[in-house]
Amino acid sequence: MGCIEELTHEILAKGLTFKECREFITKTCPTIYHIQPGTKLFGEGIIGNPPIVVGTDGNTVVFPYVKPCHGTFILKIEDPKEATRLSIIGVKPNKR
Amino acid sequence: MTDTDTNKALIVLGCPEVPVQNAIAIYTAYQLKNHGYSFLIAGNPAVMKLLMTSDPEKHYIGKMTTLEKAVEEITSGDATYDLCIAFAHSDAGISYAATMKYLLPSARFITIVFGREAENISKLIEYEGEQIVEVAVHNPMQLRKKMNEVLGWDASKN
């Protein structure tokens, strides 16, 4: 089990393609950022087709989490520090 | 690319639920070893257990690690590769392959798409690089033939 799974999290969606995850996060999060594959969130390198869309809603972070045998989950984790860090390391897309 | 002892390859394996993956992974390791590559196999724990069971004395397979550690070693600058062969039969497999492609921009990159949905899965690839697409589930022979052609492995010696 990875360290992200040990954190208190909510699964917002599962069974989506990575492309569908991008669209889901873009539509549902007030603020979105682009990060590149391997960028660490909660101590783990995030997996996916670049650019990886992640979002924040206040103190919560919403992001895709890929498991080889189970597909991609969209996880939501409340963490003010990581939400703030994401606003620094993430790139805001030009258009939504 | 010439075959020298300095050539390093990364084999990225997906979920082991499609039978041909284990056989083709060991075949890939065999060929890379024959061609002078040092290589690392990255996969989830089930993949590693299957490979260890198939080749307990490590005649063909070599160093293995988890996908997460492979990513970590590349992003931290501790590892680089001349060749990456990524196996994918699902959307998740393509996500891992895309990650490795991004992290290894100068490596020769070959995505092996297999399984019943190989054609549809290959359409999910958004990055450039060589692709081998074959609807292989139980029978590895056609996939092996295509790999021999693309990678220049001499089929007559197999």
Short mmCIF file of C-alpha atoms in Angstrom, two decimals:
data_model
loop_
_atom_site.label_atom_id
_atom_site.label_comp_id
_atom_site.label_asym_id
_atom_site.label_seq_id
_atom_site.Cartn_x
_atom_site.Cartn_y
_atom_site.Cartn_z
CA MET A 1 0.00 0.00 0.00
CA GLY A 2 1.36 3.39 -0.98
CA CYS A 3 1.56 6.23 1.49
CA ILE A 4 -1.24 8.13 -0.25
CA GLU A 5 -3.65 5.28 0.45
CA GLU A 6 -2.78 5.47 4.13
CA LEU A 7 -3.92 9.08 4.29
CA THR A 8 -7.53 9.92 5.03
CA HIS A 9 -9.03 10.26 1.58
CA GLU A 10 -12.30 10.26 -0.29
CA ILE A 11 -12.71 8.52 -3.64
CA LEU A 12 -14.65 10.88 -5.91
CA ALA A 13 -14.61 8.60 -8.95
CA LYS A 14 -13.09 5.39 -10.23
CA GLY A 15 -13.13 3.36 -13.41
CA LEU A 16 -12.57 6.42 -15.59
CA THR A 17 -9.93 6.73 -18.27
CA PHE A 18 -7.15 9.18 -17.53
CA LYS A 19 -8.64 11.57 -20.07
CA GLU A 20 -12.01 11.39 -18.32
CA CYS A 21 -10.27 12.11 -15.02
CA ARG A 22 -8.82 15.29 -16.51
CA GLU A 23 -12.29 16.39 -17.57
CA PHE A 24 -13.85 15.47 -14.21
CA ILE A 25 -11.32 17.48 -12.21
CA THR A 26 -11.49 20.41 -14.62
CA LYS A 27 -15.28 20.56 -14.32
CA THR A 28 -15.60 20.04 -10.58
CA CYS A 29 -12.71 21.96 -8.98
CA PRO A 30 -12.80 25.74 -8.53
CA THR A 31 -9.05 25.96 -9.07
CA ILE A 32 -7.03 23.70 -11.31
CA TYR A 33 -3.34 23.31 -11.99
CA HIS A 34 -1.20 21.38 -14.40
CA ILE A 35 1.68 19.31 -13.08
CA GLN A 36 4.04 16.99 -14.91
CA PRO A 37 4.39 13.22 -14.40
CA GLY A 38 6.58 12.32 -11.46
CA THR A 39 5.76 15.53 -9.58
CA LYS A 40 5.31 14.63 -5.94
CA LEU A 41 2.02 15.05 -4.16
CA PHE A 42 1.73 13.73 -0.63
CA GLY A 43 5.20 12.24 -1.03
CA GLU A 44 4.48 10.18 -4.15
CA GLY A 45 5.31 10.81 -7.79
CA ILE A 46 2.03 11.29 -9.63
CA ILE A 47 1.47 9.06 -12.66
CA GLY A 48 -0.29 9.98 -15.88
CA ASN A 49 -0.31 11.49 -19.34
CA PRO A 50 1.06 15.04 -19.21
CA PRO A 51 -0.16 17.53 -18.36
CA ILE A 52 -1.75 16.02 -15.28
CA VAL A 53 -4.72 18.05 -14.10
CA VAL A 54 -5.06 18.44 -10.35
CA GLY A 55 -7.41 20.73 -8.48
CA THR A 56 -7.96 22.42 -5.19
CA ASP A 57 -11.09 23.47 -3.38
CA GLY A 58 -10.06 25.47 -0.37
CA ASN A 59 -7.87 23.21 1.73
CA THR A 60 -8.59 20.05 -0.23
CA VAL A 61 -6.56 18.62 -3.08
CA VAL A 62 -8.20 16.59 -5.86
CA PHE A 63 -5.97 14.49 -8.09
CA PRO A 64 -5.78 11.33 -10.23
CA TYR A 65 -4.23 8.28 -8.62
CA VAL A 66 -3.28 5.41 -10.93
CA LYS A 67 -2.95 1.81 -9.79
CA PRO A 68 -1.72 -0.75 -12.35
CA CYS A 69 -4.45 -3.35 -11.75
CA HIS A 70 -7.29 -1.10 -10.65
CA GLY A 71 -7.18 1.86 -13.02
CA THR A 72 -7.39 5.51 -12.13
CA PHE A 73 -9.12 6.89 -9.06
CA ILE A 74 -9.87 10.52 -8.37
CA LEU A 75 -8.93 11.16 -4.76
CA LYS A 76 -9.75 14.06 -2.49
CA ILE A 77 -7.52 14.76 0.50
CA GLU A 78 -7.81 17.66 2.91
CA ASP A 79 -4.38 19.14 3.55
CA PRO A 80 -3.86 22.92 3.74
CA LYS A 81 -0.09 22.66 3.37
CA GLU A 82 -0.26 20.51 0.25
CA ALA A 83 -2.97 22.73 -1.25
CA THR A 84 -0.72 25.75 -0.70
CA ARG A 85 2.31 23.92 -2.08
CA LEU A 86 0.33 22.95 -5.15
CA SER A 87 -0.49 26.62 -5.80
CA ILE A 88 3.26 27.23 -5.94
CA ILE A 89 4.46 24.22 -7.95
CA GLY A 90 1.42 23.87 -10.21
CA VAL A 91 0.89 25.80 -13.41
CA LYS A 92 -2.46 27.42 -13.99
CA PRO A 93 -3.75 26.62 -17.48
CA ASN A 94 -4.57 29.56 -19.74
CA LYS A 95 -8.12 28.50 -20.50
CA ARG A 96 -10.64 26.32 -18.73
CA MET B 1 22.44 2.33 -30.80
CA THR B 2 25.25 -0.16 -30.44
CA ASP B 3 25.19 -3.04 -28.01
CA THR B 4 27.73 -2.24 -25.34
CA ASP B 5 27.96 -2.91 -21.65
CA THR B 6 27.04 0.71 -20.98
CA ASN B 7 23.56 0.43 -22.49
CA LYS B 8 20.85 0.54 -19.88
CA ALA B 9 17.27 -0.46 -20.39
CA LEU B 10 14.11 -0.18 -18.34
CA ILE B 11 11.31 -2.72 -18.74
CA VAL B 12 8.00 -1.34 -17.47
CA LEU B 13 5.34 -3.94 -16.82
CA GLY B 14 1.63 -3.47 -16.27
CA CYS B 15 -0.91 -5.49 -14.35
CA PRO B 16 -0.07 -9.17 -14.89
CA GLU B 17 -3.60 -10.32 -15.65
CA VAL B 18 -2.90 -10.92 -19.36
CA PRO B 19 -0.91 -14.18 -19.65
CA VAL B 20 1.51 -13.18 -22.42
CA GLN B 21 3.09 -10.42 -20.37
CA ASN B 22 5.07 -12.71 -18.08
CA ALA B 23 6.44 -14.79 -20.97
CA ILE B 24 7.30 -11.78 -23.11
CA ALA B 25 8.92 -10.00 -20.16
CA ILE B 26 11.28 -12.92 -19.61
CA TYR B 27 11.94 -13.12 -23.35
CA THR B 28 12.72 -9.38 -23.38
CA ALA B 29 15.13 -9.83 -20.47
CA TYR B 30 16.80 -12.73 -22.30
CA GLN B 31 17.26 -10.67 -25.45
CA LEU B 32 18.50 -7.57 -23.64
CA LYS B 33 21.04 -9.64 -21.75
CA ASN B 34 22.19 -11.24 -25.03
CA HIS B 35 22.59 -7.78 -26.54
CA GLY B 36 24.75 -6.46 -23.73
CA TYR B 37 22.20 -4.36 -21.87
CA SER B 38 22.01 -3.97 -18.16
CA PHE B 39 18.37 -3.57 -17.29
CA LEU B 40 15.87 -2.99 -14.56
CA ILE B 41 12.40 -4.50 -14.47
CA ALA B 42 9.71 -2.33 -12.90
CA GLY B 43 6.34 -3.72 -11.93
CA ASN B 44 3.95 -4.20 -9.09
CA PRO B 45 4.63 -6.88 -6.43
CA ALA B 46 2.47 -9.49 -8.22
CA VAL B 47 4.51 -9.01 -11.40
CA MET B 48 7.75 -9.52 -9.50
CA LYS B 49 6.43 -12.68 -7.80
CA LEU B 50 5.41 -14.14 -11.16
CA LEU B 51 8.82 -13.43 -12.66
CA MET B 52 10.67 -14.82 -9.64
CA THR B 53 8.54 -17.97 -9.82
CA SER B 54 9.24 -18.40 -13.52
CA ASP B 55 12.97 -17.74 -13.25
CA PRO B 56 13.97 -18.47 -9.63
CA GLU B 57 17.71 -18.55 -10.31
CA LYS B 58 17.52 -15.36 -12.35
CA HIS B 59 18.97 -16.80 -15.52
CA TYR B 60 17.09 -14.18 -17.52
CA ILE B 61 15.55 -11.61 -15.22
CA GLY B 62 17.80 -9.29 -13.24
CA LYS B 63 17.18 -6.40 -10.91
CA MET B 64 13.56 -5.65 -10.19
CA THR B 65 11.83 -2.78 -8.47
CA THR B 66 8.39 -1.31 -7.98
CA LEU B 67 6.99 1.17 -10.45
CA GLU B 68 6.99 3.84 -7.74
CA LYS B 69 10.67 3.32 -6.95
CA ALA B 70 11.58 3.34 -10.64
CA VAL B 71 9.88 6.73 -11.02
CA GLU B 72 11.56 8.00 -7.86
CA GLU B 73 15.03 6.94 -9.04
CA ILE B 74 14.59 8.71 -12.37
CA THR B 75 13.14 11.93 -10.94
CA SER B 76 15.87 12.11 -8.30
CA GLY B 77 18.54 11.76 -10.99
CA ASP B 78 19.82 8.42 -9.69
CA ALA B 79 18.89 6.50 -12.83
CA THR B 80 18.79 7.07 -16.55
CA TYR B 81 18.17 4.72 -19.45
CA ASP B 82 19.01 4.44 -23.14
CA LEU B 83 16.03 2.24 -23.89
CA CYS B 84 12.62 1.89 -22.30
CA ILE B 85 10.20 -0.88 -23.22
CA ALA B 86 6.80 -0.28 -21.65
CA PHE B 87 4.07 -2.93 -21.67
CA ALA B 88 0.46 -1.80 -21.50
CA HIS B 89 -2.90 -3.50 -21.91
CA SER B 90 -5.05 -0.95 -20.09
CA ASP B 91 -5.55 2.77 -19.59
CA ALA B 92 -3.50 2.54 -16.39
CA GLY B 93 -0.67 0.88 -18.30
CA ILE B 94 -0.66 3.75 -20.79
CA SER B 95 -0.52 6.23 -17.90
CA TYR B 96 2.61 4.54 -16.54
CA ALA B 97 4.14 4.39 -20.02
CA ALA B 98 3.37 8.09 -20.59
CA THR B 99 5.02 8.93 -17.29
CA MET B 100 8.19 7.07 -18.23
CA LYS B 101 8.20 8.65 -21.68
CA TYR B 102 8.03 12.10 -20.10
CA LEU B 103 10.78 11.29 -17.61
CA LEU B 104 13.07 9.68 -20.22
CA PRO B 105 12.87 12.09 -23.17
CA SER B 106 16.13 10.99 -24.78
CA ALA B 107 15.65 7.24 -24.45
CA ARG B 108 14.54 5.06 -27.31
CA PHE B 109 10.96 4.42 -26.23
CA ILE B 110 8.86 1.47 -27.32
CA THR B 111 5.33 0.91 -26.08
CA ILE B 112 4.09 -2.66 -26.38
CA VAL B 113 0.29 -2.64 -26.44
CA PHE B 114 -1.27 -6.07 -26.10
CA GLY B 115 -4.37 -7.82 -24.78
CA ARG B 116 -7.86 -8.18 -26.23
CA GLU B 117 -8.38 -4.41 -26.46
CA ALA B 118 -4.95 -3.61 -27.87
CA GLU B 119 -6.25 -1.56 -30.79
CA ASN B 120 -8.50 0.62 -28.61
CA ILE B 121 -5.90 0.97 -25.86
CA SER B 122 -3.27 2.10 -28.38
CA LYS B 123 -5.54 5.04 -29.28
CA LEU B 124 -5.05 6.39 -25.75
CA ILE B 125 -1.36 7.04 -26.42
CA GLU B 126 -0.76 10.80 -26.57
CA TYR B 127 3.04 10.76 -26.78
CA GLU B 128 5.49 10.09 -29.58
CA GLY B 129 7.55 6.94 -29.80
CA GLU B 130 7.55 3.53 -31.36
CA GLN B 131 4.56 1.28 -30.83
CA ILE B 132 4.01 -2.43 -31.22
CA VAL B 133 0.30 -3.24 -31.12
CA GLU B 134 -0.85 -6.85 -31.11
CA VAL B 135 -4.05 -8.51 -29.91
CA ALA B 136 -2.08 -11.07 -27.92
CA VAL B 137 -3.60 -12.68 -24.84
CA HIS B 138 -2.44 -16.29 -24.53
CA ASN B 139 -0.21 -16.74 -27.56
CA PRO B 140 2.98 -14.65 -27.50
CA MET B 141 4.39 -15.72 -30.86
CA GLN B 142 3.12 -12.88 -33.06
CA LEU B 143 4.09 -10.30 -30.47
CA ARG B 144 7.51 -11.87 -30.14
CA LYS B 145 7.92 -11.75 -33.92
CA LYS B 146 7.05 -8.04 -34.04
CA MET B 147 9.46 -7.29 -31.20
CA ASN B 148 12.21 -9.18 -33.02
CA GLU B 149 11.61 -7.02 -36.09
CA VAL B 150 11.42 -3.67 -34.29
CA LEU B 151 14.28 -4.31 -31.91
CA GLY B 152 16.51 -6.05 -34.43
CA TRP B 153 16.65 -9.27 -32.46
CA ASP B 154 17.67 -12.16 -34.65
CA ALA B 155 14.69 -14.52 -34.72
CA SER B 156 16.81 -17.36 -36.08
CA LYS B 157 18.63 -17.58 -32.74
CA ASN B 158 15.45 -17.78 -30.70
#
